[in-house]
Short mmCIF file of C-alpha atoms (C1' of nucleotides) in Angstrom, two decimals:
data_model
loop_
_atom_site.label_atom_id
_atom_site.label_comp_id
_atom_site.label_asym_id
_atom_site.label_seq_id
_atom_site.Cartn_x
_atom_site.Cartn_y
_atom_site.Cartn_z
CA MET O 24 -8.65 33.80 2.06
CA VAL O 25 -8.21 31.01 -0.40
CA ARG O 26 -4.74 30.31 -1.71
CA ARG O 27 -4.83 29.88 -5.46
CA THR O 28 -3.21 26.93 -7.21
CA PRO O 29 0.29 27.86 -8.40
CA LYS O 30 0.52 27.94 -12.15
CA ARG O 31 2.51 25.52 -14.23
CA LEU O 32 5.32 27.99 -14.79
CA ASP O 33 5.71 28.62 -11.08
CA TYR O 34 6.30 24.93 -10.60
CA GLU O 35 8.79 24.77 -13.43
CA LYS O 36 10.71 27.79 -12.31
CA GLU O 37 10.98 26.46 -8.80
CA LEU O 38 12.14 23.02 -9.97
CA ARG O 39 14.68 24.51 -12.33
CA ARG O 40 15.98 26.57 -9.44
CA GLN O 41 16.53 23.30 -7.60
CA GLY O 42 18.50 21.90 -10.52
CA VAL O 43 15.77 19.70 -11.97
CA ARG O 44 15.68 19.37 -15.73
CA ILE O 45 12.36 20.32 -17.24
CA THR O 46 11.62 17.85 -19.98
CA ARG O 47 8.62 17.82 -22.27
CA GLN O 48 7.12 14.97 -20.22
CA ARG O 49 7.61 16.68 -16.89
CA SER O 50 6.11 19.85 -18.21
CA VAL O 51 2.97 18.03 -19.30
CA ILE O 52 2.65 16.25 -15.98
CA LEU O 53 3.20 19.45 -14.02
CA ALA O 54 0.53 21.18 -16.04
CA ILE O 55 -1.93 18.43 -15.22
CA LEU O 56 -1.13 18.53 -11.54
CA SER O 57 -1.32 22.27 -11.26
CA GLU O 58 -4.65 22.43 -13.03
CA THR O 59 -6.51 19.76 -11.12
CA GLU O 60 -8.33 20.04 -7.82
CA ASP O 61 -8.88 16.32 -7.37
CA HIS O 62 -6.61 13.50 -6.22
CA PRO O 63 -5.73 11.41 -9.28
CA ASP O 64 -3.66 8.24 -9.15
CA ALA O 65 -0.68 7.51 -11.39
CA LEU O 66 -2.78 5.78 -14.02
CA GLU O 67 -5.22 8.66 -14.21
CA ILE O 68 -2.36 11.12 -14.55
CA PHE O 69 -0.93 8.89 -17.25
CA ARG O 70 -4.25 8.93 -19.11
CA ARG O 71 -4.53 12.70 -18.94
CA ALA O 72 -0.90 13.12 -19.96
CA SER O 73 -1.31 10.71 -22.85
CA ALA O 74 -4.11 12.83 -24.23
CA GLU O 75 -1.66 15.70 -24.49
CA ASP O 76 1.41 13.70 -25.50
CA PRO O 77 0.79 10.06 -26.46
CA SER O 78 4.46 9.19 -26.19
CA ILE O 79 4.61 9.58 -22.41
CA SER O 80 5.09 6.27 -20.63
CA LEU O 81 3.62 5.12 -17.37
CA SER O 82 7.13 4.60 -16.02
CA THR O 83 7.85 8.24 -16.53
CA VAL O 84 4.70 9.17 -14.68
CA TYR O 85 5.76 7.00 -11.75
CA ARG O 86 9.29 8.37 -11.83
CA THR O 87 8.05 11.93 -11.99
CA MET O 88 5.67 11.42 -9.10
CA LYS O 89 8.53 10.01 -7.07
CA LEU O 90 10.77 12.93 -7.97
CA LEU O 91 8.15 15.55 -7.21
CA GLY O 92 7.28 13.79 -3.98
CA ASP O 93 10.90 13.74 -2.86
CA MET O 94 11.21 17.44 -3.67
CA GLY O 95 8.10 18.20 -1.67
CA ALA O 96 6.23 19.55 -4.68
CA ILE O 97 3.41 17.03 -4.31
CA HIS O 98 1.90 14.83 -1.62
CA ARG O 99 1.25 11.13 -2.03
CA HIS O 100 -1.67 9.52 -0.23
CA ALA O 101 -2.05 5.77 0.06
CA PHE O 102 -5.73 5.58 0.82
CA GLU O 103 -7.21 2.20 1.66
CA GLY O 104 -7.66 -0.39 -1.01
CA GLY O 105 -6.28 1.44 -3.99
CA PRO O 106 -3.20 2.89 -5.63
CA SER O 107 -1.52 6.03 -4.31
CA ARG O 108 -3.21 9.26 -5.17
CA PHE O 109 -1.51 12.62 -5.55
CA GLU O 110 -2.14 16.27 -4.99
CA HIS O 111 0.03 19.33 -5.45
CA ALA O 112 1.61 20.59 -2.28
CA GLY O 113 1.57 24.26 -1.50
CA GLY O 114 -1.77 24.61 0.18
CA GLU O 115 -2.13 24.39 3.92
CA HIS O 116 -1.86 21.05 5.68
CA HIS O 117 -5.14 19.19 5.79
CA ASP O 118 -6.56 15.72 6.30
CA HIS O 119 -8.99 13.75 4.17
CA LEU O 120 -12.45 12.32 4.24
CA ILE O 121 -12.92 9.62 1.62
CA ASP O 122 -16.36 8.77 0.29
CA ILE O 123 -16.31 4.97 0.35
CA GLU O 124 -18.95 4.80 -2.34
CA THR O 125 -17.54 7.17 -4.94
CA GLY O 126 -13.91 7.53 -3.94
CA ASP O 127 -14.35 11.29 -3.74
CA VAL O 128 -11.92 13.02 -1.42
CA ILE O 129 -12.89 15.94 0.77
CA GLU O 130 -10.20 17.94 2.51
CA PHE O 131 -10.64 19.22 6.01
CA LYS O 132 -8.56 20.76 8.71
CA SER O 133 -8.80 20.67 12.49
CA GLU O 134 -6.37 22.70 14.53
CA ARG O 135 -7.83 21.09 17.63
CA ILE O 136 -7.09 17.54 16.46
CA GLU O 137 -3.53 18.45 15.48
CA GLN O 138 -3.03 19.90 18.89
CA LEU O 139 -4.39 16.80 20.63
CA GLN O 140 -2.13 14.61 18.50
CA ASP O 141 0.89 16.59 19.63
CA GLU O 142 -0.13 16.28 23.25
CA ILE O 143 -0.60 12.53 22.92
CA ALA O 144 2.74 12.02 21.23
CA LYS O 145 4.47 14.20 23.79
CA ALA O 146 2.91 12.25 26.63
CA LEU O 147 4.25 9.05 25.08
CA GLY O 148 7.71 10.55 24.73
CA TYR O 149 7.63 11.10 20.98
CA ASP O 150 7.93 13.93 18.50
CA ILE O 151 5.57 13.59 15.56
CA VAL O 152 7.31 13.61 12.19
CA HIS O 153 4.11 13.31 10.25
CA HIS O 154 0.71 11.78 10.63
CA ARG O 155 -2.13 10.33 8.67
CA LEU O 156 -5.75 10.97 9.47
CA GLU O 157 -8.32 9.61 7.09
CA LEU O 158 -12.06 9.38 7.64
CA TYR O 159 -13.88 6.83 5.51
CA GLY O 160 -17.55 7.59 5.29
CA ARG O 161 -20.81 7.50 3.45
CA LYS O 162 -22.89 10.49 2.46
CA ARG O 163 -25.81 10.94 4.84
CA ARG O 164 -29.07 10.61 2.96
CA ALA O 165 -31.45 13.39 3.75
CA GLY O 166 -34.73 12.18 5.28
CA MET N 9 -10.16 -2.19 34.05
CA VAL N 10 -7.94 -3.86 31.50
CA ARG N 11 -9.48 -6.43 29.21
CA ARG N 12 -7.28 -9.47 29.03
CA THR N 13 -6.22 -11.07 25.77
CA PRO N 14 -8.61 -13.91 24.92
CA LYS N 15 -6.95 -17.30 25.05
CA ARG N 16 -6.44 -19.52 22.04
CA LEU N 17 -9.34 -21.76 22.97
CA ASP N 18 -11.69 -18.81 23.26
CA TYR N 19 -10.83 -17.88 19.70
CA GLU N 20 -11.33 -21.42 18.49
CA LYS N 21 -14.64 -21.87 20.22
CA GLU N 22 -15.95 -18.63 18.83
CA LEU N 23 -14.83 -19.46 15.30
CA ARG N 24 -16.31 -22.96 15.51
CA ARG N 25 -19.57 -21.39 16.61
CA GLN N 26 -19.49 -19.33 13.43
CA GLY N 27 -19.02 -22.46 11.35
CA VAL N 28 -15.31 -22.15 10.72
CA ARG N 29 -13.30 -25.35 10.59
CA ILE N 30 -10.41 -25.40 13.01
CA THR N 31 -7.53 -27.02 11.21
CA ARG N 32 -4.12 -27.76 12.60
CA GLN N 33 -2.71 -24.72 10.76
CA ARG N 34 -5.39 -22.34 11.96
CA SER N 35 -4.94 -23.52 15.48
CA VAL N 36 -1.23 -22.76 15.37
CA ILE N 37 -1.81 -19.30 13.87
CA LEU N 38 -4.51 -18.48 16.39
CA ALA N 39 -2.20 -19.49 19.20
CA ILE N 40 0.46 -17.13 17.90
CA LEU N 41 -1.97 -14.26 17.55
CA SER N 42 -3.51 -14.71 20.95
CA GLU N 43 -0.17 -14.88 22.68
CA THR N 44 1.46 -11.81 21.14
CA GLU N 45 1.12 -8.22 22.15
CA ASP N 46 2.92 -6.79 19.12
CA HIS N 47 1.81 -6.18 15.54
CA PRO N 48 3.47 -8.83 13.35
CA ASP N 49 3.16 -8.95 9.58
CA ALA N 50 2.25 -12.05 7.59
CA LEU N 51 5.85 -13.11 7.10
CA GLU N 52 6.61 -12.82 10.78
CA ILE N 53 3.53 -14.85 11.63
CA PHE N 54 4.65 -17.38 9.06
CA ARG N 55 8.07 -17.60 10.70
CA ARG N 56 6.62 -18.09 14.14
CA ALA N 57 4.13 -20.65 12.84
CA SER N 58 6.84 -22.53 10.96
CA ALA N 59 8.75 -22.99 14.19
CA GLU N 60 5.80 -24.84 15.58
CA ASP N 61 4.74 -26.65 12.40
CA PRO N 62 7.20 -26.48 9.49
CA SER N 63 4.59 -27.65 6.99
CA ILE N 64 2.53 -24.45 7.21
CA SER N 65 2.70 -22.42 4.00
CA LEU N 66 2.78 -18.67 3.60
CA SER N 67 -0.36 -18.91 1.45
CA THR N 68 -2.21 -20.40 4.37
CA VAL N 69 -1.03 -17.60 6.63
CA TYR N 70 -2.35 -15.01 4.15
CA ARG N 71 -5.62 -16.89 3.73
CA THR N 72 -6.07 -17.24 7.44
CA MET N 73 -5.40 -13.56 8.05
CA LYS N 74 -8.00 -12.72 5.43
CA LEU N 75 -10.50 -15.10 6.97
CA LEU N 76 -9.95 -13.83 10.49
CA GLY N 77 -10.09 -10.26 9.27
CA ASP N 78 -13.40 -10.82 7.52
CA MET N 79 -14.79 -12.44 10.65
CA GLY N 80 -13.68 -9.52 12.73
CA ALA N 81 -11.35 -11.62 14.87
CA ILE N 82 -8.30 -9.55 13.94
CA HIS N 83 -7.50 -6.09 12.64
CA ARG N 84 -5.25 -5.41 9.68
CA HIS N 85 -3.17 -2.22 9.58
CA ALA N 86 -1.41 -1.03 6.45
CA PHE N 87 1.14 1.28 7.98
CA GLU N 88 3.29 3.34 5.68
CA GLY N 89 6.00 1.71 3.66
CA GLY N 90 5.56 -1.88 4.70
CA PRO N 91 3.36 -4.94 4.57
CA SER N 92 0.10 -5.17 6.53
CA ARG N 93 0.48 -5.87 10.21
CA PHE N 94 -2.06 -7.62 12.38
CA GLU N 95 -3.38 -7.60 15.89
CA HIS N 96 -6.12 -9.58 17.57
CA ALA N 97 -9.39 -7.74 17.87
CA GLY N 98 -11.29 -7.82 21.10
CA GLY N 99 -9.65 -4.95 22.91
CA GLU N 100 -11.09 -1.48 22.78
CA HIS N 101 -10.73 0.66 19.70
CA HIS N 102 -7.47 2.55 19.59
CA ASP N 103 -5.15 4.33 17.19
CA HIS N 104 -1.42 3.91 16.65
CA LEU N 105 1.81 5.77 17.03
CA ILE N 106 4.56 4.22 14.94
CA ASP N 107 8.23 4.70 15.82
CA ILE N 108 9.76 5.52 12.46
CA GLU N 109 13.15 4.32 13.61
CA THR N 110 12.29 0.94 15.09
CA GLY N 111 8.86 0.18 13.65
CA ASP N 112 7.51 -0.23 17.18
CA VAL N 113 3.81 0.41 17.51
CA ILE N 114 2.28 2.15 20.51
CA GLU N 115 -1.47 2.11 20.96
CA PHE N 116 -3.36 5.11 22.21
CA LYS N 117 -6.89 6.26 22.53
CA SER N 118 -8.47 9.69 22.47
CA GLU N 119 -12.16 10.02 23.07
CA ARG N 120 -11.84 13.68 22.28
CA ILE N 121 -10.34 13.12 18.84
CA GLU N 122 -12.99 10.56 17.95
CA GLN N 123 -15.63 13.04 18.93
CA LEU N 124 -14.07 15.80 16.81
CA GLN N 125 -13.88 13.43 13.85
CA ASP N 126 -17.58 12.71 14.13
CA GLU N 127 -18.37 16.39 14.28
CA ILE N 128 -16.25 17.11 11.22
CA ALA N 129 -17.82 14.31 9.21
CA LYS N 130 -21.29 15.36 10.26
CA ALA N 131 -20.61 18.95 9.24
CA LEU N 132 -19.54 17.68 5.82
CA GLY N 133 -22.69 15.58 5.49
CA TYR N 134 -21.10 12.22 6.10
CA ASP N 135 -21.35 9.30 8.50
CA ILE N 136 -17.98 7.79 9.37
CA VAL N 137 -17.75 4.08 8.63
CA HIS N 138 -14.24 3.79 9.93
CA HIS N 139 -11.14 5.88 10.20
CA ARG N 140 -7.40 5.68 10.30
CA LEU N 141 -5.26 7.80 12.57
CA GLU N 142 -1.56 7.08 12.64
CA LEU N 143 1.15 9.21 14.18
CA TYR N 144 4.65 8.64 12.84
CA GLY N 145 7.27 9.85 15.26
CA ARG N 146 10.68 9.64 16.75
CA LYS N 147 11.48 9.02 20.39
CA ARG N 148 12.40 12.24 22.12
CA ARG N 149 15.97 12.04 23.41
CA ALA N 150 16.23 13.18 26.96
CA GLY N 151 18.48 16.19 27.03
"C1'" DG Y 29 -14.92 -45.81 10.20
"C1'" DT Y 30 -17.14 -43.34 5.95
"C1'" DC Y 31 -17.80 -39.43 3.45
"C1'" DC Y 32 -17.38 -34.98 1.24
"C1'" DA Y 33 -17.35 -29.93 1.38
"C1'" DG Y 34 -13.84 -27.12 3.06
"C1'" DT Y 35 -8.90 -26.50 3.34
"C1'" DT Y 36 -4.16 -27.13 2.16
"C1'" DG Y 37 0.64 -26.63 -0.23
"C1'" DA Y 38 2.64 -25.62 -4.42
"C1'" DC Y 39 2.90 -22.52 -7.70
"C1'" DA Y 40 1.10 -19.45 -11.27
"C1'" DG Y 41 -0.92 -14.94 -11.69
"C1'" DC Y 42 -1.99 -10.20 -10.40
"C1'" DC Y 43 -1.24 -5.38 -9.34
"C1'" DA Y 44 1.20 -1.26 -8.20
"C1'" DG Y 45 5.32 0.19 -8.55
"C1'" DT Y 46 10.61 -0.03 -9.59
"C1'" DT Y 47 14.70 -0.89 -12.23
"C1'" DG Y 48 18.29 -1.95 -16.05
"C1'" DC Y 49 19.55 -0.53 -20.27
"C1'" DA Y 50 20.27 1.47 -24.89
"C1'" DA Y 51 18.52 5.30 -27.25
"C1'" DA Y 52 17.03 10.04 -27.05
"C1'" DA Y 53 16.93 14.71 -25.25
"C1'" DC Y 54 18.11 18.49 -22.23
"C1'" DA Y 55 21.02 22.44 -21.47
"C1'" DA Y 56 25.79 24.32 -20.72
"C1'" DA Y 57 29.65 25.67 -23.28
"C1'" DG Y 58 31.56 27.00 -27.41
"C1'" DC C 11 23.58 26.60 -34.02
"C1'" DT C 12 26.67 22.58 -32.84
"C1'" DT C 13 29.05 19.95 -29.80
"C1'" DT C 14 29.24 17.65 -25.44
"C1'" DG C 15 28.32 15.16 -21.28
"C1'" DT C 16 24.96 14.08 -18.24
"C1'" DT C 17 19.95 13.10 -17.48
"C1'" DT C 18 15.94 11.28 -18.77
"C1'" DT C 19 13.13 8.34 -21.47
"C1'" DG C 20 10.48 4.11 -23.26
"C1'" DC C 21 10.49 -0.43 -23.01
"C1'" DA C 22 10.61 -4.74 -20.89
"C1'" DA C 23 11.86 -7.37 -17.21
"C1'" DC C 24 11.46 -7.54 -12.44
"C1'" DT C 25 9.82 -6.99 -7.46
"C1'" DG C 26 6.91 -7.55 -3.22
"C1'" DG C 27 2.72 -8.47 -1.24
"C1'" DC C 28 -0.93 -10.81 -1.93
"C1'" DT C 29 -4.81 -13.76 -4.44
"C1'" DG C 30 -6.37 -17.51 -7.53
"C1'" DT C 31 -6.14 -22.35 -9.28
"C1'" DC C 32 -6.03 -27.10 -8.58
"C1'" DA C 33 -5.18 -31.81 -7.14
"C1'" DA C 34 -4.52 -33.91 -2.83
"C1'" DC C 35 -5.80 -33.96 1.85
"C1'" DT C 36 -8.70 -33.62 6.16
"C1'" DG C 37 -12.03 -32.04 9.91
"C1'" DG C 38 -15.89 -33.34 11.81
"C1'" DA C 39 -20.93 -34.73 11.02
"C1'" DC C 40 -22.88 -38.99 10.63
#
DNA sequence: GTCCAGTTGACAGCCAGTTGCAAAACAAAG
DNA sequence: CTTTGTTTTGCAACTGGCTGTCAACTGGAC
C-alpha cells in the first residue's frame, strides 16, 4: 500500500496549525516540494520556484528549508560531494542509494539492517537518535 | 588478531615508494596521524602540528590531508554538522557510531550489515562502490 | 654542492549556507 | 476594509571549510 504524497494544502494547514505564517513564497515552495518525487537541492528548488514567482530569493529558499526541516516537514540529506538535498517527510523511514554517475537517488528500506543497528548501538551502550545509511553505487551493465 | 597502527616510518617509506616527497611538514603530520587513535579534524591536526613545528600552515594541513586521502593512506569522514575528520587507513573497514553529546567516535563492524547492503544494491541493479553508515546516539545512562 | 620540479606560506577566492537590516507583507483586531 | 504589530522578505555582506595562485623555498637525484 503506497502512501500518497500529501497535497500542498495539507502542508499549509498543518503549518498554520503550528503557528507558521503562510506567505506567498512559502506557498510556492511547499507546492514544489509536495509535487516532486526527487531530491532537489536548494538551488534547484530556487530555480523551480523562480519559474512560478521570479521575485523569490535564494535566501528565502534556504530559510524556508531550515524552517521546514526544524518543523519536521522535510528531511535534509547531505550526500557526499554536493549541497544538501531535500525531500518531503511523511513517508516511511528509508535509506538511500545514490547513483554516483547520475546523482539519481533510490530509496530503500531494510527492517533487518535497522534492527542490527539497534543491537550494535545497544551493545556499545548507546541509544540511537538517528542514523545515516547511504550506498554509493554504479548501475550494473547487463552482459 | 588486532592489526597494529603502522609507525610513522612505515608511512613515509610507503609514500616515498609511490613517489611522494617527504617534507618536514608532511613528516610531522604523518607522525601525528600514526600516533593518534581518535578522529581529529584539520584544525586539530594543525594545532598538534603547530606544537611541533610552528611554521606549518593550515593550508599545508589541508593539502596534505587531500594528498594522503587520494593515495589511500587516510580516510576522510564528513560527519554531520562539522568539518571532515580523519583517520589513518590500514585497519579493517568499519563504520562509526558518533556520540552526539561529546563528538566521540566509536568504530564498529558488522559483516551482516555489509552483506545485506550488497544484497539490496544488487536487487536494485547496482554495484556498491562505497557506502556510509553512521549511527548518531547518546550514551545510555545506567538506571 | 648543483639543480629544478615539487612544495610551501600567505592570502585571495570559492561555495554552500547564514545573518543584519530596512522595507514589505501577513493576519489579528477593530 | 483599515489599522496595527509582528514576521518575513530581498539584498548584500558575511561565515566556515576548503581550494587556487604565486613567488620563494627545498628535497633529493645527480
